[in-house]
PDB file of C-alpha atoms in Angstrom:
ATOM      1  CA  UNK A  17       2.571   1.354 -14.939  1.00 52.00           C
ATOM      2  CA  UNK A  18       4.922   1.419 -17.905  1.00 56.00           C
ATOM      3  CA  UNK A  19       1.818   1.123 -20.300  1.00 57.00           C
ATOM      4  CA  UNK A  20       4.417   2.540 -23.307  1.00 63.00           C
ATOM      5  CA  UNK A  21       7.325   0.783 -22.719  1.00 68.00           C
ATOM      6  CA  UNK A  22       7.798  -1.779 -25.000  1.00 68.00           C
ATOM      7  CA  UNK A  23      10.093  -3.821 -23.043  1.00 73.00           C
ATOM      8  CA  UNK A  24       7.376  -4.473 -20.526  1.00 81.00           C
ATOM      9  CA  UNK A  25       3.918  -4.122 -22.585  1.00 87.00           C
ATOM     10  CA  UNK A  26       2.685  -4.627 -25.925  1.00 89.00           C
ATOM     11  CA  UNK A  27      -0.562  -2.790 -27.393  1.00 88.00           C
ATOM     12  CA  UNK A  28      -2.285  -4.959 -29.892  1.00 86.00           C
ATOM     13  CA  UNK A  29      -5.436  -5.805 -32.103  1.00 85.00           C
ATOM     14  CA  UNK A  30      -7.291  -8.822 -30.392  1.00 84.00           C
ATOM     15  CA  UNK A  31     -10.223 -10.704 -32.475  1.00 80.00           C
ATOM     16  CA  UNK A  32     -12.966 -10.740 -29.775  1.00 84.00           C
ATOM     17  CA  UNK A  33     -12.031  -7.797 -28.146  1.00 80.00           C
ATOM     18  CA  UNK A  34     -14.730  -4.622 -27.539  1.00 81.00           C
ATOM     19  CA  UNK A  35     -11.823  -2.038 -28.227  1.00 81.00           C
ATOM     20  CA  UNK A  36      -9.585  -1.707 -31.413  1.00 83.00           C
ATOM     21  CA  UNK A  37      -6.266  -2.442 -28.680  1.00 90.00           C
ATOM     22  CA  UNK A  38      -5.412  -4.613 -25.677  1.00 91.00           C
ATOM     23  CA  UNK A  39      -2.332  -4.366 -23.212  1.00 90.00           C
ATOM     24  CA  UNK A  40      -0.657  -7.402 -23.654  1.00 91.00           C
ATOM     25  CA  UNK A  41       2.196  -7.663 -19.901  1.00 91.00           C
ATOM     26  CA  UNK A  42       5.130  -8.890 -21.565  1.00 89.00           C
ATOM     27  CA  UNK A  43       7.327  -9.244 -18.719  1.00 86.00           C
ATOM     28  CA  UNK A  44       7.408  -6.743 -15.423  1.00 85.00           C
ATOM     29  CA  UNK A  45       8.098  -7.213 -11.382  1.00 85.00           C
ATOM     30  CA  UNK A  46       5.757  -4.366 -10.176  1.00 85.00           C
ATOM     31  CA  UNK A  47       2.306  -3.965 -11.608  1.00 88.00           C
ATOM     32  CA  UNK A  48      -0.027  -0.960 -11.196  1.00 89.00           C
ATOM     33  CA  UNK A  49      -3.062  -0.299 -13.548  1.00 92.00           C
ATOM     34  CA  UNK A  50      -5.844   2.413 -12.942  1.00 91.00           C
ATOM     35  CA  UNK A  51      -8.802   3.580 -14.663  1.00 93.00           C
ATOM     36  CA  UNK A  52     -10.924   6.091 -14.058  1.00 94.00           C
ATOM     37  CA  UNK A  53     -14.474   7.811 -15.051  1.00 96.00           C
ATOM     38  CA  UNK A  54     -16.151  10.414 -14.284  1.00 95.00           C
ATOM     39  CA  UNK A  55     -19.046  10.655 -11.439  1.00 95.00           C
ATOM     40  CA  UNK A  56     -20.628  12.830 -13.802  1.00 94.00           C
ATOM     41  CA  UNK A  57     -20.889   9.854 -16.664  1.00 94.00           C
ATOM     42  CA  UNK A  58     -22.576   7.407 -14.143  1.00 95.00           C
ATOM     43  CA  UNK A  59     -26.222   7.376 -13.271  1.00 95.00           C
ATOM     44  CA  UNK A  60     -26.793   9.414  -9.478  1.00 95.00           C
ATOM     45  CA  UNK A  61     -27.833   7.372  -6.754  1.00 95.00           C
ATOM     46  CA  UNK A  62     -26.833   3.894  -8.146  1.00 96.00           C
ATOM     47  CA  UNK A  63     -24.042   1.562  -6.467  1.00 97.00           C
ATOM     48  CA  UNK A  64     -21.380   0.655  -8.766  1.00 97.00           C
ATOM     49  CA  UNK A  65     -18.921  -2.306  -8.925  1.00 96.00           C
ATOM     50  CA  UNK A  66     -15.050  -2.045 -10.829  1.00 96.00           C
ATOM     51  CA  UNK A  67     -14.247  -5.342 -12.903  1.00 96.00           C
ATOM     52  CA  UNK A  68     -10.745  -5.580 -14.472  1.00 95.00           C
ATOM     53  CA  UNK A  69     -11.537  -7.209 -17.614  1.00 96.00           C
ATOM     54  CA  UNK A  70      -8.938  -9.603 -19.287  1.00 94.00           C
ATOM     55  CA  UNK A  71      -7.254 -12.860 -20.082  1.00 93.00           C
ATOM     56  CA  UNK A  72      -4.287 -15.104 -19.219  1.00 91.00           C
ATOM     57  CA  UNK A  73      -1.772 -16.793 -21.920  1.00 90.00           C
ATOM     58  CA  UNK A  74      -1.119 -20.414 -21.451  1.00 88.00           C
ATOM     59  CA  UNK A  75       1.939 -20.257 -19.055  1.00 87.00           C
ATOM     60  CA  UNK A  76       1.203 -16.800 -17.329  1.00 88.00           C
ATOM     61  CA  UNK A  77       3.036 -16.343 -14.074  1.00 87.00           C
ATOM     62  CA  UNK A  78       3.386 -14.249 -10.899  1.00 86.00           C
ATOM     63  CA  UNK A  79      -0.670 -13.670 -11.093  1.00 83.00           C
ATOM     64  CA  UNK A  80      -2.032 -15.319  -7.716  1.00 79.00           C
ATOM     65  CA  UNK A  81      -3.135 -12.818  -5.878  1.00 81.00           C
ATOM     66  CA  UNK A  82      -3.014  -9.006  -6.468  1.00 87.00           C
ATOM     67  CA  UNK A  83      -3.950  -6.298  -4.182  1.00 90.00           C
ATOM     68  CA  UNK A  84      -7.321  -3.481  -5.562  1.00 92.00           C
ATOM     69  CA  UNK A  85      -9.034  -0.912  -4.255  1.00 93.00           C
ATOM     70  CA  UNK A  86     -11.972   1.447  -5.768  1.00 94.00           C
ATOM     71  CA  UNK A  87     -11.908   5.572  -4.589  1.00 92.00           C
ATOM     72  CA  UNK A  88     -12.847   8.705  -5.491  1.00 91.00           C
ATOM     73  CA  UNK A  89      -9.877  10.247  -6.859  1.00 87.00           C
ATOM     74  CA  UNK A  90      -7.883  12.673  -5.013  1.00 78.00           C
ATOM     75  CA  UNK A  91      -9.124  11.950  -1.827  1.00 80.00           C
ATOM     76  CA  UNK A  92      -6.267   9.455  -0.172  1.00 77.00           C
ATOM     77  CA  UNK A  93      -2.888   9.423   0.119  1.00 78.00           C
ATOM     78  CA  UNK A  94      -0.762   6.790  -1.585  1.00 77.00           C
ATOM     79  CA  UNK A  95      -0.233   5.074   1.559  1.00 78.00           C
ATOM     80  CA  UNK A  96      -3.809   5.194   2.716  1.00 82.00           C
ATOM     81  CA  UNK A  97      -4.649   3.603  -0.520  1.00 81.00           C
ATOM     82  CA  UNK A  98      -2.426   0.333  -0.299  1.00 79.00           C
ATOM     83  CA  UNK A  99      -3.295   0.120   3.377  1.00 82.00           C
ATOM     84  CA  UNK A 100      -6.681  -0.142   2.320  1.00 84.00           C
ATOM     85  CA  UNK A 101      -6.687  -2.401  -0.927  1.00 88.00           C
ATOM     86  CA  UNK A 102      -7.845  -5.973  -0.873  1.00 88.00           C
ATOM     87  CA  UNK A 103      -6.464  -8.804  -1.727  1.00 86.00           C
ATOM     88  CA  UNK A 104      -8.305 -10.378  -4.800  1.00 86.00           C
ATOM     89  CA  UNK A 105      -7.123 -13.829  -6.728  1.00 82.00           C
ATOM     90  CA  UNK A 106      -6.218 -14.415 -10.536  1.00 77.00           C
ATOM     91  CA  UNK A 107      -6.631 -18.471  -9.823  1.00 68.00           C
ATOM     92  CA  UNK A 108      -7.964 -20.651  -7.223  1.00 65.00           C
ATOM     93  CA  UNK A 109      -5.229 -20.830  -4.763  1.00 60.00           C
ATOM     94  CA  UNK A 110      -5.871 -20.672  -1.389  1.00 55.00           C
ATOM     95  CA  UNK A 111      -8.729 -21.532   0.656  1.00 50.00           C
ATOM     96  CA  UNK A 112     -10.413 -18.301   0.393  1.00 64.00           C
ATOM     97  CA  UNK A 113     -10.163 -17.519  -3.538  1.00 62.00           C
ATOM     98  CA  UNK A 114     -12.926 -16.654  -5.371  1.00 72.00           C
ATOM     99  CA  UNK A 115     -11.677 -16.694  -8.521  1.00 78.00           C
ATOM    100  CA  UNK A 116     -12.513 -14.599 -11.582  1.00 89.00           C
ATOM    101  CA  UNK A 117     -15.555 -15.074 -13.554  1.00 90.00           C
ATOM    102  CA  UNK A 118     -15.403 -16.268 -16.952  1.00 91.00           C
ATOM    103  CA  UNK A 119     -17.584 -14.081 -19.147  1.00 92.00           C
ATOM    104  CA  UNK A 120     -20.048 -15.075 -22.239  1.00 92.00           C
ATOM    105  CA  UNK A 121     -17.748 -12.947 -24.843  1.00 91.00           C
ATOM    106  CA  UNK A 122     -14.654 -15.283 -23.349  1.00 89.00           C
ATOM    107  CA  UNK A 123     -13.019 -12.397 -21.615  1.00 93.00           C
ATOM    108  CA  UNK A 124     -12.792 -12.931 -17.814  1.00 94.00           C
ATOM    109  CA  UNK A 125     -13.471 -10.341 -14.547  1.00 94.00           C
ATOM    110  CA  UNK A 126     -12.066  -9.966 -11.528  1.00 93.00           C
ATOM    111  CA  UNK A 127     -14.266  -7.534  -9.409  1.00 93.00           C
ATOM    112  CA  UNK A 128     -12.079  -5.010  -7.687  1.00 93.00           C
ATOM    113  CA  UNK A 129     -14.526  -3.489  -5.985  1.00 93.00           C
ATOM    114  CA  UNK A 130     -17.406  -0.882  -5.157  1.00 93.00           C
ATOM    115  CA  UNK A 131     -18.867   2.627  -4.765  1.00 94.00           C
ATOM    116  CA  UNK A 132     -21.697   4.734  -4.322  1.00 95.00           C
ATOM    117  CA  UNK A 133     -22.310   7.195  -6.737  1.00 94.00           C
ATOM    118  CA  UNK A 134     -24.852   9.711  -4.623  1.00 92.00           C
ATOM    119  CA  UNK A 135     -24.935  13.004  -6.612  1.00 90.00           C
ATOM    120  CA  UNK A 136     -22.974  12.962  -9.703  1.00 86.00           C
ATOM    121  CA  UNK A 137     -20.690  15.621  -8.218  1.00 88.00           C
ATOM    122  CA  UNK A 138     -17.747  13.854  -6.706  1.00 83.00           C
ATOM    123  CA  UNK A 139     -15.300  13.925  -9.543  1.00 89.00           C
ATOM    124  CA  UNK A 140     -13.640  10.781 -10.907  1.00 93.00           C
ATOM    125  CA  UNK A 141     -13.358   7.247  -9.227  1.00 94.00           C
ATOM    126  CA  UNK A 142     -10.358   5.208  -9.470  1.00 94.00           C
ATOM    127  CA  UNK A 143     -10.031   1.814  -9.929  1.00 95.00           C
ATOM    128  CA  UNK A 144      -6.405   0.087  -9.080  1.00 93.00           C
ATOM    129  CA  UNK A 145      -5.318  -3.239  -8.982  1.00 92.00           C
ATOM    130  CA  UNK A 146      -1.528  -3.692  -7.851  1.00 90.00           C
ATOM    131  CA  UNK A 147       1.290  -5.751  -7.094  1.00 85.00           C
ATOM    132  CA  UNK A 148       4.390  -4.357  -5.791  1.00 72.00           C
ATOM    133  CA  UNK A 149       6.755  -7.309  -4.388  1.00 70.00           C
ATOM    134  CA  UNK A 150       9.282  -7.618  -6.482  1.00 72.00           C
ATOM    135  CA  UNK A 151       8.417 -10.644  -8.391  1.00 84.00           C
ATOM    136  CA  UNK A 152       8.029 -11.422 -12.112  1.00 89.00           C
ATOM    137  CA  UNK A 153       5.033 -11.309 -13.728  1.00 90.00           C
ATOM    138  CA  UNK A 154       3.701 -12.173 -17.489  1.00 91.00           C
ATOM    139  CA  UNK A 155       1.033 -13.248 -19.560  1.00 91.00           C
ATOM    140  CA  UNK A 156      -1.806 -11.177 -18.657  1.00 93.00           C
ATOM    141  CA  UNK A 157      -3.798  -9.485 -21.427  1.00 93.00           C
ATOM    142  CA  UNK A 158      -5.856  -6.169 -20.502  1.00 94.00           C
ATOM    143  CA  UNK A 159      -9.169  -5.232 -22.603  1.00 95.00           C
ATOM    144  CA  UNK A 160      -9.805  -2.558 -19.704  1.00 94.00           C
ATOM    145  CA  UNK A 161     -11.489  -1.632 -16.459  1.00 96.00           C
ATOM    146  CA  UNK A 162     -15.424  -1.762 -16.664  1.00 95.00           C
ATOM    147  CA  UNK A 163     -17.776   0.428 -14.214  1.00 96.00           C
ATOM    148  CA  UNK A 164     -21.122  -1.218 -14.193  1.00 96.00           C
ATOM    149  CA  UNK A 165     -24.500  -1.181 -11.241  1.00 97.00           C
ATOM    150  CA  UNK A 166     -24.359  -3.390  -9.149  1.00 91.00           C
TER     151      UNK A 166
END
């Protein structure tokens, strides 16, 4: 949310990054970021996880926990959606965190979750990670959402 306002996020050129830009959070209270693909792109009859794929800068805050969910687009309401997300964890705090995985290019993932791609024909799937209390976060660094078998 707010992807082009400057005040809250910065796009910029990152060494060991797959993409030419990252979304660098500057400073925001409510955080909402979604990706999407196409059923058609994905490979029928194969189960599919969602990984938001980033990093933290040394002093990042108001990243414990975060809520996500994984849907085919266009097929819940708003409210069905956040009644339905999970809570996943950006550290180890709290008994139950499983914490996100640090990848061989650097880059960590945070699995938000999974799907079922039967036919090809189902349109697009969403992937959304959110935080709406109204607390401040910063210091998280975005190289993008990644849709990969399971």
């Amino acid at each position: 949310m707010w992807g082009g306002t400057p005040a809250y996020w910065e796009w910029l050129s990152h060494s060991d990054a797959r993409f030419s830009e990252v979304a660098k959070l500057k400073r925001i209270s409510w955080l909402d970021i979604r990706g999407k693909i196409g059923t058609r792109m994905l490979s029928k009859r194969t189960s599919y996880c969602a990984y938001l794929v980033f990093k933290l800068e040394d002093g990042f805050y108001g990243l414990i926990n975060v809520k996500a969910v994984v849907r085919f687009a266009d097929t819940e309401s708003d409210h069905e959606v956040k009644k339905r997300a999970k809570v996943v964890h950006f550290s180890e705090q709290g008994s139950r965190a499983r914490p996100p995985l640090i990848r061989s290019d650097g880059w960590m993932e945070l699995k938000m979750g999974n799907f079922f791609n039967d036919t090809g024909e189902d349109g697009d799937v969403e992937a959304r990670l959110m935080q709406i209390r109204q607390n401040w976060k910063h210091g998280l660094i975005v190289q993008g959402i990644e849709f990969r078998p399971e």
